[in-house]
Amino acid sequence: MKKFILSAVAVLALAVSTFAQDNTYFTKTGHISFFSKSPLENIEAHNRQVTCMLNLNTGEIAFKVLIKSFEFEKALMQEHFNENYMHSEKFPKSTFDGKIVNLKDINFSKEGVYEAKVEGTLEIHGVKKEIKETGKIEVSKGKITTKSVFFVALKDYNIKNDKIENIAENIQITVDVKMEPYKR
Amino acid sequence: MNSWKTRYTFCLFILVFSIPFSGYSQGLLDELEKETEKDAPKREPVSATFKGTRLINGHSVEMPAKGELLFIISHRFGKLSTGFSELFGLDQATIRYGFEYSPTHWLNIGVGRSTYMKTYDGFIKARVLRQSKGKKPIPITMVLLAGSSIHSLKWQDTNRKNYFTSRMDYYYQIMIARKFTDRFSLQFMPSMVHKNLVTRANESNDIFSLGIGGRYKVSNRVAIMAEYHWLVPGQRLPFVNGLQPRSPLALGVDIETGGHIFQLQFTNAQAMFEKGFIAETTGNILKGDIHIGFNITRTFSFRKFEPKKRSKKG
């Protein structure tokens, strides 16, 4: 009897542990871009080195972006972005730490596209702010892609917008991150 | 029932259940941080030691990014000491127009034309070291500069044989700079100017100077600049229109607005290329031989927008 309980516990533990492993998804090559539209010029930048982790069991989701990895059309834009706006020496990264709140509406084991509501803390330029946004979760071929488009107001994150260069007050952020099962 | 067996079962039970959940005791963001920290830290270049490719009169270690073209208009008014009849120098002006282009990220070439002695100039600038942080950091940026200038004035003495090479001068400079803080950068630049033709036989053709320059950023867009080329004493400096050359000093302000950099300055030098301002500055600051001037730099980008795609291996 003891032996049976023991082995049952062992099997259960093994199952739980593999289950837990399979249920974290991860990438280092996610894509986040932003777009600023203004009468003077449009500014666009891409970062394809976004790291992201998603826990399917708890719905926890975390992003990390290195500010210096954003690439611009013009080298000067990139320099100004890092030097004058984001102060990336002082604030090298931006993070999001949050949760999918409607986890029950998403079936990760079935292929398809699901609406996701996400809440959490977005940190940009050293300023943390609670945000609520919606996005899409696409389950396809063992991979999970999260997509979202939302706006960030510069003043919320203490980013000074001098009137000299026309930069939009609200910057459009596009998230497109494809994750694979995480192997610890 | 054996008590050690119960304890064993209990321990095992605790052990196996604690493994899969250990990951959740901390936030997912912490775990993400841990995972990304595994990547080896990269060497990262320090950018924007100075705002412009010129400190004031002379070059800085900065050069346009690959594929970018700079257009520079520089302007020096006359001497303040000329007084009211010349409106303190504003009636006179010398100008230099120049283009600078970087075919690759470490190399820069430029050409210019100055009203000062109707001079054409050209230079090559190569970066051999770039100040970097992270893995195997580099403390300084080092840039080599070599250039030549050709004046196109009419010959003063047409009775003698005048060679084309007599119009030519050369200059060489090593620039060593360090960005100490976000605000403060310093540059050290020894130079040599070679004049092919000097007026008198006892004058040296080679002129050596030790330069120092710096900037202090007072805000995101405004910086205070200073530049000085110390003519090494003991040289038989070639005279300019009968005057002894003096070491050029310049003080200025840089103002950056998007694709433009405005540089306003006060200097005793009038020329805006190396042979001119290092070897032929005669203005005496103490007597008010100060020129107000400005440089305007405009950047044009010809690079196609193709963000790097990272390899899947990552």
Short mmCIF file of C-alpha atoms in Angstrom, two decimals:
data_model
loop_
_atom_site.label_atom_id
_atom_site.label_comp_id
_atom_site.label_asym_id
_atom_site.label_seq_id
_atom_site.Cartn_x
_atom_site.Cartn_y
_atom_site.Cartn_z
CA MET A 1 0.00 0.00 0.00
CA LYS A 2 2.79 2.40 0.98
CA LYS A 3 4.62 1.57 -2.19
CA PHE A 4 1.54 2.26 -4.24
CA ILE A 5 1.00 5.67 -2.64
CA LEU A 6 4.66 6.47 -3.07
CA SER A 7 4.74 5.61 -6.75
CA ALA A 8 1.41 7.33 -7.34
CA VAL A 9 2.79 10.47 -5.79
CA ALA A 10 5.94 10.18 -7.90
CA VAL A 11 3.98 9.75 -11.12
CA LEU A 12 1.70 12.62 -10.21
CA ALA A 13 4.66 14.85 -9.42
CA LEU A 14 6.34 13.98 -12.69
CA ALA A 15 3.17 14.71 -14.60
CA VAL A 16 2.72 18.04 -12.85
CA SER A 17 6.31 19.02 -13.46
CA THR A 18 6.25 18.27 -17.18
CA PHE A 19 2.86 19.91 -17.45
CA ALA A 20 4.24 23.04 -15.84
CA GLN A 21 7.22 23.10 -18.15
CA ASP A 22 5.21 22.76 -21.30
CA ASN A 23 3.01 25.56 -20.22
CA THR A 24 5.55 28.33 -20.28
CA TYR A 25 6.21 29.88 -23.66
CA PHE A 26 9.20 32.04 -24.46
CA THR A 27 11.02 33.98 -27.15
CA LYS A 28 14.01 36.28 -27.57
CA THR A 29 13.11 37.44 -31.04
CA GLY A 30 9.77 39.13 -30.56
CA HIS A 31 8.91 42.19 -32.60
CA ILE A 32 7.72 45.49 -31.16
CA SER A 33 7.48 48.60 -33.30
CA PHE A 34 6.23 52.08 -32.75
CA PHE A 35 4.91 54.78 -34.96
CA SER A 36 4.69 58.52 -34.42
CA LYS A 37 2.59 60.48 -36.86
CA SER A 38 2.94 64.23 -37.06
CA PRO A 39 2.58 66.90 -39.73
CA LEU A 40 6.35 67.30 -40.06
CA GLU A 41 7.47 63.72 -40.28
CA ASN A 42 6.48 60.18 -39.48
CA ILE A 43 8.84 58.23 -37.31
CA GLU A 44 8.92 54.49 -37.15
CA ALA A 45 11.19 52.14 -35.26
CA HIS A 46 11.49 48.40 -34.94
CA ASN A 47 12.87 46.16 -32.26
CA ARG A 48 13.19 42.49 -33.15
CA GLN A 49 14.99 41.41 -30.01
CA VAL A 50 12.06 41.54 -27.62
CA THR A 51 12.04 38.85 -24.94
CA CYS A 52 8.71 37.57 -23.72
CA MET A 53 7.42 34.83 -21.43
CA LEU A 54 3.87 33.56 -21.06
CA ASN A 55 2.60 31.12 -18.46
CA LEU A 56 -0.46 29.34 -19.77
CA ASN A 57 -1.50 28.07 -16.34
CA THR A 58 -1.61 31.39 -14.57
CA GLY A 59 -1.97 33.74 -17.55
CA GLU A 60 1.06 35.69 -16.39
CA ILE A 61 2.83 37.48 -19.23
CA ALA A 62 6.07 39.45 -19.16
CA PHE A 63 7.95 41.47 -21.78
CA LYS A 64 11.40 43.00 -21.73
CA VAL A 65 12.69 45.40 -24.37
CA LEU A 66 16.14 46.97 -24.62
CA ILE A 67 15.66 50.58 -25.68
CA LYS A 68 18.92 50.70 -27.64
CA SER A 69 17.76 47.83 -29.85
CA PHE A 70 15.16 49.98 -31.58
CA GLU A 71 16.20 50.62 -35.15
CA PHE A 72 15.23 53.73 -37.06
CA GLU A 73 15.31 54.82 -40.66
CA LYS A 74 17.85 57.54 -39.84
CA ALA A 75 20.81 57.15 -37.53
CA LEU A 76 20.17 60.63 -36.16
CA MET A 77 16.64 59.71 -35.12
CA GLN A 78 18.03 56.75 -33.23
CA GLU A 79 20.62 58.92 -31.52
CA HIS A 80 18.04 61.51 -30.51
CA PHE A 81 15.64 58.80 -29.34
CA ASN A 82 18.27 57.34 -27.02
CA GLU A 83 19.94 60.60 -25.96
CA ASN A 84 17.17 63.17 -25.77
CA TYR A 85 13.95 61.28 -25.20
CA MET A 86 14.44 57.86 -23.60
CA HIS A 87 17.75 58.51 -21.84
CA SER A 88 18.65 54.92 -22.45
CA GLU A 89 21.93 55.12 -20.54
CA LYS A 90 19.90 55.73 -17.40
CA PHE A 91 16.85 53.63 -18.35
CA PRO A 92 18.21 50.87 -20.58
CA LYS A 93 15.06 48.75 -20.68
CA SER A 94 11.33 48.84 -20.75
CA THR A 95 9.24 46.05 -19.21
CA PHE A 96 5.69 44.82 -18.91
CA ASP A 97 4.62 42.58 -16.07
CA GLY A 98 1.02 41.53 -16.26
CA LYS A 99 -1.71 38.95 -16.54
CA ILE A 100 -4.30 37.75 -19.00
CA VAL A 101 -7.51 38.34 -17.06
CA ASN A 102 -9.92 36.39 -19.26
CA LEU A 103 -7.88 33.23 -19.23
CA LYS A 104 -11.00 31.01 -19.24
CA ASP A 105 -11.96 32.33 -22.71
CA ILE A 106 -8.73 31.10 -24.24
CA ASN A 107 -8.15 27.48 -25.13
CA PHE A 108 -4.44 27.10 -25.61
CA SER A 109 -4.80 23.48 -26.69
CA LYS A 110 -6.99 24.36 -29.66
CA GLU A 111 -5.76 26.22 -32.71
CA GLY A 112 -7.43 29.55 -33.27
CA VAL A 113 -7.42 33.26 -32.57
CA TYR A 114 -8.65 34.52 -29.21
CA GLU A 115 -9.35 37.94 -27.77
CA ALA A 116 -7.24 38.55 -24.70
CA LYS A 117 -7.63 41.18 -22.02
CA VAL A 118 -4.37 42.04 -20.36
CA GLU A 119 -3.69 44.05 -17.22
CA GLY A 120 -0.37 44.90 -15.71
CA THR A 121 2.45 47.30 -15.09
CA LEU A 122 4.18 48.94 -18.02
CA GLU A 123 7.53 50.52 -17.26
CA ILE A 124 8.97 53.00 -19.74
CA HIS A 125 11.62 55.65 -19.08
CA GLY A 126 11.75 54.64 -15.42
CA VAL A 127 8.04 55.33 -14.88
CA LYS A 128 5.67 52.51 -13.91
CA LYS A 129 2.05 52.69 -14.88
CA GLU A 130 -0.88 50.29 -14.60
CA ILE A 131 -2.45 49.64 -17.98
CA LYS A 132 -5.34 47.63 -19.38
CA GLU A 133 -5.19 46.68 -23.04
CA THR A 134 -6.69 44.14 -25.36
CA GLY A 135 -4.89 41.95 -27.81
CA LYS A 136 -5.13 38.78 -29.80
CA ILE A 137 -3.68 35.40 -29.01
CA GLU A 138 -3.11 33.07 -31.88
CA VAL A 139 -2.53 29.39 -31.22
CA SER A 140 -1.04 27.67 -34.23
CA LYS A 141 1.25 24.70 -34.82
CA GLY A 142 2.48 24.51 -31.24
CA LYS A 143 3.35 28.19 -31.19
CA ILE A 144 1.61 31.07 -29.49
CA THR A 145 1.58 34.54 -31.00
CA THR A 146 0.47 37.58 -29.05
CA LYS A 147 -0.55 40.65 -30.99
CA SER A 148 -1.65 44.02 -29.78
CA VAL A 149 -1.85 47.61 -30.95
CA PHE A 150 -2.19 50.34 -28.35
CA PHE A 151 -1.23 53.94 -27.66
CA VAL A 152 1.15 55.34 -25.11
CA ALA A 153 1.03 59.00 -24.09
CA LEU A 154 4.51 60.49 -23.74
CA LYS A 155 3.52 62.65 -20.77
CA ASP A 156 2.42 59.57 -18.79
CA TYR A 157 5.99 58.37 -18.81
CA ASN A 158 7.66 61.70 -18.24
CA ILE A 159 9.10 61.81 -21.76
CA LYS A 160 9.61 65.41 -22.74
CA ASN A 161 8.41 66.33 -26.17
CA ASP A 162 10.08 69.55 -27.22
CA LYS A 163 8.01 71.36 -29.76
CA ILE A 164 11.02 71.75 -32.06
CA GLU A 165 10.72 68.30 -33.51
CA ASN A 166 7.21 67.28 -34.31
CA ILE A 167 6.64 64.08 -32.48
CA ALA A 168 3.17 62.80 -31.73
CA GLU A 169 1.89 63.09 -28.17
CA ASN A 170 0.53 59.57 -28.42
CA ILE A 171 2.75 56.91 -29.86
CA GLN A 172 1.26 53.85 -31.49
CA ILE A 173 2.85 50.64 -30.24
CA THR A 174 2.51 47.39 -32.17
CA VAL A 175 3.36 44.10 -30.50
CA ASP A 176 3.84 40.95 -32.55
CA VAL A 177 5.55 38.24 -30.55
CA LYS A 178 5.68 34.58 -31.49
CA MET A 179 6.62 32.22 -28.66
CA GLU A 180 7.70 28.63 -28.47
CA PRO A 181 7.56 26.19 -25.52
CA TYR A 182 10.17 27.18 -22.98
CA LYS A 183 12.84 24.62 -22.12
CA ARG A 184 14.39 25.33 -18.79
CA MET B 1 4.62 1.35 10.96
CA ASN B 2 8.13 2.59 10.74
CA SER B 3 8.42 6.23 11.68
CA TRP B 4 11.37 6.85 9.28
CA LYS B 5 9.29 5.53 6.43
CA THR B 6 6.54 8.03 7.14
CA ARG B 7 9.09 10.76 7.34
CA TYR B 8 10.68 9.56 4.08
CA THR B 9 7.35 9.60 2.29
CA PHE B 10 6.57 13.00 3.67
CA CYS B 11 9.93 14.41 2.62
CA LEU B 12 9.67 12.95 -0.85
CA PHE B 13 6.16 14.30 -1.15
CA ILE B 14 7.33 17.79 -0.24
CA LEU B 15 10.35 17.50 -2.49
CA VAL B 16 8.60 16.39 -5.67
CA PHE B 17 5.86 18.94 -5.31
CA SER B 18 8.20 21.79 -4.63
CA ILE B 19 10.16 21.26 -7.88
CA PRO B 20 7.51 22.15 -10.44
CA PHE B 21 6.20 25.06 -8.40
CA SER B 22 9.54 26.57 -7.55
CA GLY B 23 9.32 28.58 -10.74
CA TYR B 24 6.19 30.36 -9.60
CA SER B 25 7.42 31.57 -6.26
CA GLN B 26 8.82 34.56 -8.14
CA GLY B 27 7.21 36.77 -10.76
CA LEU B 28 7.39 35.82 -14.40
CA LEU B 29 9.28 39.03 -15.16
CA ASP B 30 12.05 38.03 -12.75
CA GLU B 31 12.28 34.71 -14.49
CA LEU B 32 12.46 36.47 -17.84
CA GLU B 33 15.26 38.70 -16.53
CA LYS B 34 17.14 35.64 -15.34
CA GLU B 35 16.74 33.92 -18.68
CA THR B 36 17.99 36.93 -20.65
CA GLU B 37 20.92 37.48 -18.29
CA LYS B 38 22.31 34.16 -19.47
CA ASP B 39 23.24 35.84 -22.75
CA ALA B 40 26.81 37.04 -22.76
CA PRO B 41 26.98 40.81 -22.32
CA LYS B 42 27.87 42.48 -25.57
CA ARG B 43 30.31 45.26 -26.25
CA GLU B 44 28.32 48.38 -26.79
CA PRO B 45 29.70 51.51 -28.44
CA VAL B 46 29.28 54.84 -26.68
CA SER B 47 27.42 57.19 -28.98
CA ALA B 48 27.35 60.97 -29.37
CA THR B 49 30.62 62.01 -27.78
CA PHE B 50 29.97 65.32 -29.50
CA LYS B 51 26.94 66.58 -31.36
CA GLY B 52 28.66 67.62 -34.56
CA THR B 53 31.53 66.52 -36.74
CA ARG B 54 33.26 69.79 -35.77
CA LEU B 55 34.19 70.92 -32.29
CA ILE B 56 34.18 74.53 -33.46
CA ASN B 57 36.89 75.18 -36.07
CA GLY B 58 38.38 71.71 -36.17
CA HIS B 59 37.13 68.19 -36.44
CA SER B 60 35.62 66.15 -33.63
CA VAL B 61 35.76 62.35 -33.46
CA GLU B 62 32.17 62.24 -34.68
CA MET B 63 31.38 61.32 -38.26
CA PRO B 64 28.12 60.86 -40.14
CA ALA B 65 26.55 57.41 -39.91
CA LYS B 66 27.07 55.03 -42.80
CA GLY B 67 25.36 56.25 -45.93
CA GLU B 68 24.64 59.70 -44.58
CA LEU B 69 25.67 62.96 -46.19
CA LEU B 70 26.32 66.14 -44.24
CA PHE B 71 26.23 69.61 -45.66
CA ILE B 72 28.06 72.20 -43.58
CA ILE B 73 27.96 75.95 -44.08
CA SER B 74 30.45 77.79 -41.92
CA HIS B 75 30.68 81.49 -41.60
CA ARG B 76 33.13 83.81 -39.85
CA PHE B 77 32.51 87.51 -39.70
CA GLY B 78 35.30 90.08 -39.49
CA LYS B 79 37.08 91.16 -36.34
CA LEU B 80 35.20 92.87 -33.54
CA SER B 81 38.18 95.22 -33.35
CA THR B 82 37.39 96.70 -36.77
CA GLY B 83 34.92 98.92 -34.95
CA PHE B 84 31.71 100.65 -35.91
CA SER B 85 32.64 101.48 -39.51
CA GLU B 86 32.66 97.74 -40.26
CA LEU B 87 29.82 97.15 -37.79
CA PHE B 88 32.22 95.18 -35.59
CA GLY B 89 33.10 92.82 -38.38
CA LEU B 90 29.60 92.01 -39.59
CA ASP B 91 30.29 93.72 -42.92
CA GLN B 92 32.97 91.18 -43.75
CA ALA B 93 32.56 87.49 -43.94
CA THR B 94 34.41 84.39 -44.95
CA ILE B 95 32.49 81.28 -45.80
CA ARG B 96 33.20 77.61 -46.22
CA TYR B 97 30.81 75.15 -47.81
CA GLY B 98 31.49 71.49 -47.30
CA PHE B 99 30.13 68.03 -47.87
CA GLU B 100 30.95 65.00 -45.75
CA TYR B 101 29.98 61.45 -46.53
CA SER B 102 30.58 58.10 -44.83
CA PRO B 103 30.77 55.18 -47.25
CA THR B 104 31.12 52.85 -44.29
CA HIS B 105 30.68 53.25 -40.55
CA TRP B 106 34.38 53.86 -39.75
CA LEU B 107 35.40 55.98 -42.74
CA ASN B 108 34.45 59.50 -43.71
CA ILE B 109 35.48 61.66 -46.64
CA GLY B 110 34.83 65.32 -47.16
CA VAL B 111 35.40 68.21 -49.51
CA GLY B 112 35.01 71.93 -49.06
CA ARG B 113 35.55 75.31 -50.59
CA SER B 114 36.44 78.41 -48.65
CA THR B 115 36.50 82.06 -49.59
CA TYR B 116 39.67 82.29 -47.49
CA MET B 117 42.38 82.32 -50.19
CA LYS B 118 39.85 80.72 -52.56
CA THR B 119 40.75 77.33 -51.14
CA TYR B 120 39.54 73.85 -51.99
CA ASP B 121 40.08 71.23 -49.32
CA GLY B 122 39.56 67.52 -49.01
CA PHE B 123 40.08 65.07 -46.17
CA ILE B 124 39.83 61.47 -45.08
CA LYS B 125 38.84 60.60 -41.54
CA ALA B 126 39.15 57.06 -40.21
CA ARG B 127 38.02 55.75 -36.85
CA VAL B 128 40.42 53.15 -35.46
CA LEU B 129 39.03 52.84 -31.93
CA ARG B 130 35.56 53.43 -30.62
CA GLN B 131 34.83 54.02 -26.95
CA SER B 132 32.72 51.07 -25.77
CA LYS B 133 31.18 49.64 -22.67
CA GLY B 134 30.25 46.11 -21.65
CA LYS B 135 32.42 43.17 -22.49
CA LYS B 136 36.05 44.18 -23.16
CA PRO B 137 35.42 47.92 -22.92
CA ILE B 138 37.47 50.51 -24.82
CA PRO B 139 38.13 53.72 -22.86
CA ILE B 140 38.65 56.11 -25.78
CA THR B 141 37.71 56.87 -29.34
CA MET B 142 40.59 57.41 -31.72
CA VAL B 143 40.21 58.94 -35.16
CA LEU B 144 42.91 59.71 -37.72
CA LEU B 145 42.54 62.66 -40.04
CA ALA B 146 44.53 63.49 -43.15
CA GLY B 147 43.71 66.28 -45.53
CA SER B 148 44.98 68.62 -48.15
CA SER B 149 44.04 72.10 -49.23
CA ILE B 150 44.74 73.89 -52.49
CA HIS B 151 44.39 77.63 -52.80
CA SER B 152 43.49 79.11 -56.15
CA LEU B 153 44.60 82.72 -55.84
CA LYS B 154 46.46 84.29 -58.76
CA TRP B 155 50.22 84.09 -58.40
CA GLN B 156 51.66 87.24 -56.88
CA ASP B 157 54.97 86.96 -58.67
CA THR B 158 54.47 85.85 -62.27
CA ASN B 159 58.11 86.40 -63.23
CA ARG B 160 59.30 83.28 -61.46
CA LYS B 161 58.40 79.68 -62.16
CA ASN B 162 55.31 78.83 -60.11
CA TYR B 163 54.57 75.19 -59.47
CA PHE B 164 51.07 73.86 -58.94
CA THR B 165 52.32 72.04 -55.85
CA SER B 166 53.13 75.40 -54.31
CA ARG B 167 49.40 75.90 -53.94
CA MET B 168 49.10 72.76 -51.84
CA ASP B 169 49.27 72.21 -48.11
CA TYR B 170 48.68 69.11 -46.02
CA TYR B 171 47.45 68.43 -42.53
CA TYR B 172 47.47 65.38 -40.30
CA GLN B 173 45.78 64.95 -36.96
CA ILE B 174 45.23 62.25 -34.35
CA MET B 175 42.08 62.73 -32.33
CA ILE B 176 41.67 60.98 -29.01
CA ALA B 177 38.39 61.57 -27.24
CA ARG B 178 36.46 60.27 -24.29
CA LYS B 179 32.89 60.82 -23.24
CA PHE B 180 33.34 61.00 -19.48
CA THR B 181 29.70 61.51 -18.61
CA ASP B 182 26.51 62.11 -20.57
CA ARG B 183 27.33 65.80 -20.39
CA PHE B 184 31.09 66.04 -20.46
CA SER B 185 33.44 64.99 -23.27
CA LEU B 186 37.06 65.85 -23.86
CA GLN B 187 39.22 65.57 -26.95
CA PHE B 188 42.96 65.77 -27.38
CA MET B 189 44.32 66.28 -30.89
CA PRO B 190 47.95 66.79 -31.85
CA SER B 191 48.31 68.00 -35.44
CA MET B 192 50.90 68.70 -38.06
CA VAL B 193 50.40 71.12 -40.92
CA HIS B 194 52.80 71.04 -43.84
CA LYS B 195 52.97 74.10 -46.06
CA ASN B 196 54.58 73.40 -49.40
CA LEU B 197 55.49 77.04 -49.90
CA VAL B 198 56.64 79.42 -47.19
CA THR B 199 57.69 83.02 -47.74
CA ARG B 200 61.18 83.00 -46.26
CA ALA B 201 64.00 80.51 -46.30
CA ASN B 202 64.39 80.41 -42.50
CA GLU B 203 60.76 79.43 -41.95
CA SER B 204 59.79 75.87 -41.27
CA ASN B 205 57.41 74.09 -43.62
CA ASP B 206 56.05 71.91 -40.83
CA ILE B 207 53.93 73.41 -38.07
CA PHE B 208 53.17 71.36 -34.98
CA SER B 209 50.32 71.98 -32.57
CA LEU B 210 48.73 70.28 -29.59
CA GLY B 211 44.99 70.69 -29.49
CA ILE B 212 42.46 70.22 -26.76
CA GLY B 213 38.72 70.59 -26.97
CA GLY B 214 35.66 69.79 -24.92
CA ARG B 215 31.97 70.09 -24.51
CA TYR B 216 29.62 70.42 -21.61
CA LYS B 217 25.96 69.77 -22.24
CA VAL B 218 23.78 72.19 -20.37
CA SER B 219 20.55 70.62 -21.61
CA ASN B 220 19.39 67.93 -24.03
CA ARG B 221 19.97 70.18 -26.98
CA VAL B 222 22.45 72.82 -25.91
CA ALA B 223 26.15 72.38 -25.22
CA ILE B 224 29.02 74.72 -24.46
CA MET B 225 32.14 74.10 -26.51
CA ALA B 226 35.79 75.09 -26.30
CA GLU B 227 38.73 74.39 -28.57
CA TYR B 228 42.38 75.40 -28.47
CA HIS B 229 45.34 74.50 -30.66
CA TRP B 230 48.59 75.33 -28.91
CA LEU B 231 51.36 76.06 -31.38
CA VAL B 232 54.35 74.27 -29.90
CA PRO B 233 56.92 76.96 -29.01
CA GLY B 234 60.40 76.99 -30.52
CA GLN B 235 59.18 76.47 -34.07
CA ARG B 236 60.21 78.82 -36.87
CA LEU B 237 56.60 79.53 -37.77
CA PRO B 238 55.99 80.89 -41.27
CA PHE B 239 54.68 84.45 -41.05
CA VAL B 240 51.33 85.38 -42.56
CA ASN B 241 51.30 88.77 -44.31
CA GLY B 242 54.19 89.77 -42.10
CA LEU B 243 52.44 88.72 -38.89
CA GLN B 244 53.44 86.07 -36.36
CA PRO B 245 50.87 83.21 -36.20
CA ARG B 246 49.04 82.81 -32.90
CA SER B 247 47.40 79.79 -31.30
CA PRO B 248 43.73 79.64 -32.27
CA LEU B 249 41.21 79.64 -29.43
CA ALA B 250 37.48 79.24 -29.86
CA LEU B 251 34.49 79.23 -27.55
CA GLY B 252 31.04 78.29 -28.74
CA VAL B 253 27.57 76.98 -28.19
CA ASP B 254 26.02 73.99 -29.96
CA ILE B 255 22.29 73.91 -30.49
CA GLU B 256 20.73 70.79 -31.89
CA THR B 257 17.33 70.71 -33.56
CA GLY B 258 16.36 67.47 -35.26
CA GLY B 259 18.37 67.14 -38.45
CA HIS B 260 20.30 70.41 -37.92
CA ILE B 261 23.10 71.47 -35.65
CA PHE B 262 23.76 75.16 -35.15
CA GLN B 263 27.12 76.13 -33.75
CA LEU B 264 27.73 79.72 -32.70
CA GLN B 265 31.23 80.79 -31.76
CA PHE B 266 33.80 83.41 -30.92
CA THR B 267 37.30 82.77 -32.20
CA ASN B 268 40.47 84.55 -33.22
CA ALA B 269 40.75 82.30 -36.30
CA GLN B 270 39.20 83.22 -39.58
CA ALA B 271 39.78 80.18 -41.77
CA MET B 272 37.67 77.04 -41.39
CA PHE B 273 40.08 74.37 -42.54
CA GLU B 274 43.12 73.05 -40.68
CA LYS B 275 45.98 74.71 -42.55
CA GLY B 276 44.14 78.02 -42.31
CA PHE B 277 43.19 78.11 -38.67
CA ILE B 278 46.13 76.22 -37.16
CA ALA B 279 48.96 77.81 -39.15
CA GLU B 280 47.56 81.16 -40.28
CA THR B 281 45.65 82.61 -37.33
CA THR B 282 47.05 86.02 -36.54
CA GLY B 283 44.24 87.53 -34.46
CA ASN B 284 45.19 88.78 -31.01
CA ILE B 285 42.28 88.10 -28.69
CA LEU B 286 43.45 90.67 -26.16
CA LYS B 287 43.23 93.37 -28.84
CA GLY B 288 39.72 92.33 -29.81
CA ASP B 289 40.61 90.37 -32.92
CA ILE B 290 37.64 88.11 -32.36
CA HIS B 291 35.40 86.76 -35.08
CA ILE B 292 31.80 85.91 -34.46
CA GLY B 293 30.83 82.87 -36.49
CA PHE B 294 28.50 79.98 -36.98
CA ASN B 295 28.40 76.54 -38.51
CA ILE B 296 25.19 74.96 -39.69
CA THR B 297 25.18 71.23 -40.27
CA ARG B 298 22.38 69.49 -42.11
CA THR B 299 22.16 65.71 -42.37
CA PHE B 300 20.75 63.90 -45.39
CA SER B 301 20.08 60.21 -45.18
CA PHE B 302 20.40 57.89 -48.16
CA ARG B 303 20.30 54.65 -46.25
CA LYS B 304 17.40 52.35 -47.01
CA PHE B 305 15.35 51.35 -44.01
CA GLU B 306 16.01 47.69 -43.38
CA PRO B 307 16.01 46.79 -39.71
CA LYS B 308 18.36 43.95 -38.98
CA LYS B 309 16.71 40.61 -38.60
CA ARG B 310 18.12 38.53 -35.85
CA SER B 311 19.09 34.97 -36.64
CA LYS B 312 16.80 32.29 -35.30
CA LYS B 313 19.60 30.75 -33.26
CA GLY B 314 19.46 33.68 -30.80
#
